[in-house]
XYZ file of C-alpha atoms in Angstrom:
369
model
C 0.235 0.203 -0.082
C 2.979 2.177 0.686
C 4.526 1.687 -2.507
C 1.313 2.582 -4.286
C 0.825 6.070 -2.628
C 4.288 6.579 -3.373
C 4.196 6.006 -6.671
C 1.010 8.123 -7.277
C 2.589 11.021 -5.345
C 5.638 10.509 -7.424
C 3.285 10.641 -10.641
C 1.922 14.035 -9.394
C 5.575 15.331 -8.184
C 6.372 15.227 -11.843
C 3.733 18.542 -12.002
C 5.536 20.252 -8.806
C 8.674 21.936 -7.828
C 11.637 20.169 -6.988
C 11.665 21.138 -3.516
C 8.119 20.411 -2.881
C 8.607 16.627 -3.809
C 11.624 16.035 -1.532
C 9.379 17.853 1.029
C 6.584 15.317 0.883
C 8.666 12.084 0.374
C 10.516 13.005 3.637
C 7.081 13.659 5.611
C 5.849 9.923 4.335
C 8.961 8.386 5.443
C 8.793 10.096 8.740
C 5.355 8.568 9.238
C 6.238 5.172 7.900
C 9.071 5.104 10.777
C 6.861 5.754 13.612
C 3.946 3.543 12.549
C 6.631 0.309 12.263
C 8.215 1.053 15.396
C 4.801 1.375 17.228
C 4.326 -2.060 15.710
C 6.842 -3.502 16.454
C 6.669 -2.729 20.359
C 3.273 -4.030 20.174
C 4.457 -7.801 19.195
C 7.389 -8.572 20.887
C 6.125 -6.417 23.917
C 9.500 -4.410 23.944
C 8.169 -1.706 26.606
C 5.473 -4.039 28.254
C 5.444 -3.964 32.006
C 4.732 -7.558 31.592
C 7.616 -8.852 29.872
C 10.290 -7.160 32.668
C 13.068 -9.772 32.004
C 13.448 -8.329 28.065
C 15.265 -5.145 28.258
C 16.144 -5.231 24.442
C 14.970 -6.094 21.549
C 18.661 -7.463 20.487
C 18.633 -9.806 23.474
C 15.823 -11.413 21.624
C 15.765 -14.137 18.301
C 12.526 -15.459 16.559
C 13.852 -18.892 17.615
C 13.650 -18.145 21.260
C 10.450 -16.935 21.075
C 8.270 -19.667 18.742
C 10.542 -22.287 21.047
C 9.394 -20.770 24.532
C 5.797 -20.628 23.218
C 5.366 -24.003 21.893
C 6.965 -25.498 24.997
C 4.969 -23.917 27.198
C 1.511 -24.191 25.854
C 1.890 -27.597 23.986
C 3.233 -29.151 27.168
C 0.228 -30.349 29.275
C -2.589 -31.690 26.524
C -0.369 -34.111 24.807
C 1.333 -35.245 27.956
C -2.193 -37.852 28.677
C -1.888 -39.078 25.138
C 1.557 -40.468 25.632
C 0.277 -41.944 28.856
C -2.364 -43.543 27.493
C -0.076 -45.015 24.181
C 2.706 -46.459 26.975
C -0.822 -48.338 28.625
C -1.233 -49.632 25.168
C 2.087 -51.092 24.615
C 2.426 -52.291 28.531
C -0.892 -54.443 27.960
C 0.638 -55.949 24.989
C 3.815 -56.721 26.664
C 1.938 -58.851 29.354
C 1.177 -61.750 26.559
C 3.467 -64.256 27.097
C 4.117 -67.361 24.591
C 3.656 -70.837 25.348
C 4.153 -74.102 24.028
C 0.503 -76.064 25.125
C -0.583 -79.346 23.990
C -3.896 -80.179 22.580
C -5.742 -83.204 20.733
C -6.987 -83.437 17.200
C -9.737 -85.037 15.754
C -7.665 -88.395 14.404
C -6.411 -88.429 18.444
C -3.205 -87.324 17.905
C -1.552 -84.948 20.661
C -0.381 -81.835 19.282
C 2.185 -79.119 20.229
C 0.894 -75.567 19.815
C 2.821 -72.024 19.897
C 0.329 -69.602 21.406
C 0.012 -66.509 23.573
C -1.522 -66.155 26.914
C -1.629 -63.378 29.468
C 1.514 -63.430 31.612
C 0.537 -64.158 34.989
C 3.066 -65.711 38.220
C 2.748 -69.590 38.144
C 2.956 -69.182 34.185
C 2.915 -73.125 34.045
C -0.416 -73.392 35.942
C -1.641 -71.336 33.530
C -0.554 -73.236 30.796
C -2.579 -76.038 32.030
C -5.455 -74.044 32.312
C -5.479 -73.089 28.355
C -5.472 -77.018 27.820
C -9.034 -77.372 29.762
C -11.974 -77.820 27.389
C -14.069 -74.737 27.137
C -11.120 -72.825 28.207
C -10.977 -69.463 26.303
C -7.433 -70.308 24.630
C -9.500 -73.590 23.331
C -12.135 -71.679 22.302
C -9.958 -69.418 20.058
C -7.864 -72.090 18.242
C -11.571 -74.352 17.632
C -11.520 -73.789 13.972
C -8.016 -75.363 13.909
C -9.639 -78.667 14.589
C -7.648 -79.062 17.869
C -9.375 -79.415 21.157
C -8.838 -79.410 24.729
C -6.951 -82.649 26.541
C -8.074 -81.674 29.876
C -11.896 -82.403 30.939
C -13.850 -79.838 31.160
C -14.237 -77.713 34.754
C -10.570 -79.273 35.627
C -8.851 -76.985 38.170
C -5.328 -77.051 38.920
C -5.277 -76.830 42.968
C -1.890 -76.616 43.506
C 1.774 -77.163 42.106
C 4.950 -77.509 43.312
C 8.832 -77.971 41.923
C 11.461 -79.341 43.829
C 14.990 -80.809 42.097
C 13.132 -80.756 38.280
C 10.071 -82.540 39.867
C 6.617 -80.758 39.361
C 4.276 -82.274 41.694
C 0.490 -81.118 40.173
C -2.923 -81.428 42.042
C -5.706 -81.755 39.968
C -9.478 -81.068 40.908
C -11.360 -84.691 40.670
C -12.807 -83.457 37.297
C -9.792 -84.882 36.046
C -11.323 -87.999 35.986
C -14.318 -87.467 34.013
C -12.310 -89.348 30.960
C -14.303 -91.984 28.872
C -11.486 -94.205 27.056
C -7.771 -95.026 27.865
C -6.513 -93.715 24.757
C -7.690 -90.059 26.119
C -6.223 -90.772 29.103
C -2.785 -91.453 27.445
C -3.101 -88.474 25.562
C -4.073 -86.313 28.728
C -0.872 -87.572 30.393
C 1.065 -87.053 27.639
C 0.008 -83.690 26.657
C 0.473 -82.324 30.647
C 3.914 -83.706 30.595
C 4.960 -82.497 27.595
C 3.455 -78.997 28.336
C 5.171 -78.890 31.870
C 8.624 -80.155 30.760
C 8.883 -77.389 28.052
C 9.867 -75.145 31.091
C 13.521 -75.530 31.973
C 13.010 -75.853 35.293
C 10.974 -79.320 35.198
C 12.162 -82.792 34.170
C 9.465 -84.897 35.422
C 5.635 -84.738 36.171
C 4.070 -86.326 39.131
C 0.318 -86.035 39.569
C -2.304 -85.899 42.665
C -6.098 -85.709 42.676
C -7.572 -83.674 45.459
C -4.675 -83.922 47.118
C -4.297 -87.753 46.713
C -2.057 -89.973 44.940
C -3.881 -92.201 42.877
C -2.692 -95.439 41.438
C -4.361 -94.935 37.826
C -7.127 -92.779 36.353
C -10.863 -93.654 35.495
C -10.015 -96.187 32.575
C -7.225 -97.714 33.762
C -4.142 -95.858 33.178
C -1.540 -95.800 35.869
C -0.507 -92.691 37.365
C 1.481 -94.525 40.205
C 4.719 -92.892 39.223
C 6.459 -90.060 37.594
C 6.546 -89.185 33.806
C 9.180 -87.847 31.669
C 9.142 -86.325 28.016
C 8.872 -89.316 25.961
C 6.793 -91.471 23.576
C 4.355 -88.709 22.431
C 1.833 -90.320 19.516
C 4.019 -93.561 19.968
C 3.825 -96.264 17.247
C 5.098 -99.573 17.907
C 6.937 -100.778 20.876
C 8.419 -98.442 23.528
C 10.889 -100.489 24.050
C 14.500 -98.904 22.712
C 15.555 -95.275 21.684
C 12.783 -92.856 21.172
C 12.947 -90.901 17.607
C 10.546 -87.978 16.800
C 9.500 -87.673 13.335
C 6.836 -84.670 12.357
C 4.565 -85.085 9.640
C 1.448 -82.903 8.381
C -1.981 -83.452 8.936
C -4.624 -82.745 6.674
C -5.423 -78.635 6.042
C -8.822 -77.801 8.053
C -10.762 -74.266 7.235
C -8.180 -72.561 9.022
C -4.699 -74.321 8.335
C -3.157 -77.622 8.570
C -0.779 -78.556 11.293
C 2.201 -81.031 12.109
C 2.056 -84.108 14.246
C 5.125 -85.492 16.359
C 5.036 -89.128 15.798
C 7.449 -91.540 18.069
C 8.995 -94.333 16.660
C 11.071 -96.809 18.850
C 14.376 -98.257 17.602
C 18.061 -99.625 18.592
C 20.419 -96.598 19.055
C 21.665 -95.904 15.800
C 25.229 -93.850 15.082
C 23.372 -90.997 12.968
C 20.084 -90.461 14.676
C 19.382 -87.397 12.105
C 19.894 -89.705 8.860
C 17.287 -92.168 10.696
C 14.864 -89.332 11.349
C 14.982 -88.533 7.657
C 14.549 -91.992 6.651
C 11.209 -92.331 8.224
C 10.674 -89.006 7.003
C 10.978 -89.670 3.643
C 9.404 -93.277 3.854
C 6.110 -92.094 4.834
C 3.890 -91.810 8.021
C 2.424 -94.794 9.436
C -0.379 -96.403 6.641
C -3.328 -96.344 8.829
C -3.108 -92.255 9.337
C -4.245 -89.403 7.407
C -0.944 -87.788 7.788
C 1.437 -86.774 5.024
C 5.388 -86.328 5.053
C 5.175 -82.977 2.523
C 8.221 -84.906 0.007
C 6.955 -84.977 -3.472
C 6.270 -88.152 -4.775
C 8.894 -90.317 -6.472
C 12.082 -88.046 -4.604
C 14.095 -90.197 -2.699
C 16.774 -89.748 -0.068
C 20.184 -91.006 -0.464
C 22.265 -89.947 2.561
C 22.617 -87.292 5.306
C 25.797 -85.810 6.479
C 26.014 -83.619 9.730
C 28.746 -81.259 9.969
C 28.550 -79.192 13.537
C 25.149 -77.695 13.322
C 24.664 -78.235 9.559
C 23.460 -81.216 7.754
C 23.481 -81.836 4.036
C 20.851 -83.992 2.746
C 21.497 -85.755 -0.644
C 18.516 -86.505 -2.937
C 18.296 -89.026 -5.712
C 18.522 -87.989 -9.575
C 14.716 -87.701 -9.459
C 15.283 -84.053 -7.428
C 16.079 -82.274 -10.763
C 12.121 -81.811 -11.496
C 11.422 -80.451 -7.967
C 9.418 -77.285 -8.518
C 10.002 -74.313 -6.468
C 6.900 -74.548 -4.179
C 7.594 -78.769 -3.726
C 11.259 -77.542 -2.480
C 9.810 -74.570 0.025
C 7.332 -77.310 1.499
C 9.901 -80.035 1.648
C 12.131 -77.759 3.249
C 9.914 -76.547 5.755
C 9.159 -80.212 7.035
C 12.940 -81.477 6.556
C 14.182 -78.713 9.066
C 11.312 -78.856 11.668
C 12.520 -82.540 12.193
C 16.170 -81.813 12.403
C 15.628 -78.715 15.006
C 15.387 -81.535 17.650
C 19.046 -82.101 17.196
C 20.122 -78.576 17.038
C 20.854 -78.375 13.120
C 20.249 -74.486 12.390
C 21.377 -75.074 8.465
C 20.304 -77.317 6.087
C 21.454 -77.690 2.448
C 20.451 -80.180 -0.126
C 22.440 -82.050 -2.925
C 21.247 -83.973 -5.996
C 23.500 -87.063 -6.328
C 26.119 -85.052 -4.652
C 25.768 -82.103 -6.508
C 24.679 -78.568 -5.256
C 21.335 -77.464 -6.700
C 22.936 -74.744 -8.738
C 25.265 -77.315 -10.384
C 22.283 -79.769 -11.066
C 20.509 -76.845 -12.753
C 17.960 -75.845 -10.368
C 17.979 -72.394 -9.090
C 15.414 -71.471 -6.061
C 15.842 -68.348 -3.772
C 17.348 -68.765 -0.502
C 14.605 -70.181 1.223
C 16.189 -70.869 5.014
C 13.358 -70.847 7.245
C 13.066 -70.713 10.963
C 11.368 -73.675 12.586
C 8.006 -72.090 13.748
C 4.730 -74.355 13.546
C 1.509 -74.726 14.946
C 1.029 -70.983 15.831
C -2.783 -70.175 16.658
């Protein structure tokens, strides 16, 4: 606005004498300076009594003024929002991973990696999650799994001493209908509790009393160790566990551990791989995720690595078949501390045999609900 006024004055000044032009410009300049100074005083409070600490405009910078204002005015309200966010994160942190054991529709005991709210006595909480009708069982129901402990079973007490865990159950644990159900119940309880590093053996009480057997005759007058889950064949000899794949449900499939007993072998890794490639017991609905026609030649173990040597038929592997096979092989070998698995074909690497698959090193996470 000032520029326009001056411009007009200058146009008019072309018709005036030189001395009048100079006088008019000086008057306008003085008026502008006085107005601007007054505006600055109002903006920064240079002469205001409410700002006694500010003695001179040169003591201030724009940065200092803006920082001061934002720091004081914006501090209070967002503080509550930050607290609320921390509270949500804390709630999530209270969930903890457990390995619980359930029964599938085919009668197999199945390990499940799931989360439950953290609490003191997490071993008892794990057992409660395995009771029929529990919130955890309801959550995984679509997977075709069910609790192994009869509905209404309570854990009255638990003690752990020298690796032995003694659990006192309510009498509802006696509400079983078959010997097989009782076998699965004991197996699931034992495996779930021995997942904890301080527990090696499990003993059972019912309403504070040591019983000789459950309702259908399964003996419980001894301690139970981690062995013989889903046992096939004789219990004599050394146990070897092989994982097979159960049929997919509407949600997903799951892996089932099968125990085989045999004489002690020099290379247990190779024995387990032989069992996997042979396929599951014929009277089951399980599968081995190994493409039809693929044969195992041998397995070599070097430290925490295993080299699985396949027959020449493997040159026809698709990448999808390879990934499925790799997943179940890695799962089976995890129990032996194998962290790296390499496949060969008649002693040649996949690349040398003309197969170029993406690196599919997998972490053996399974049955995660």
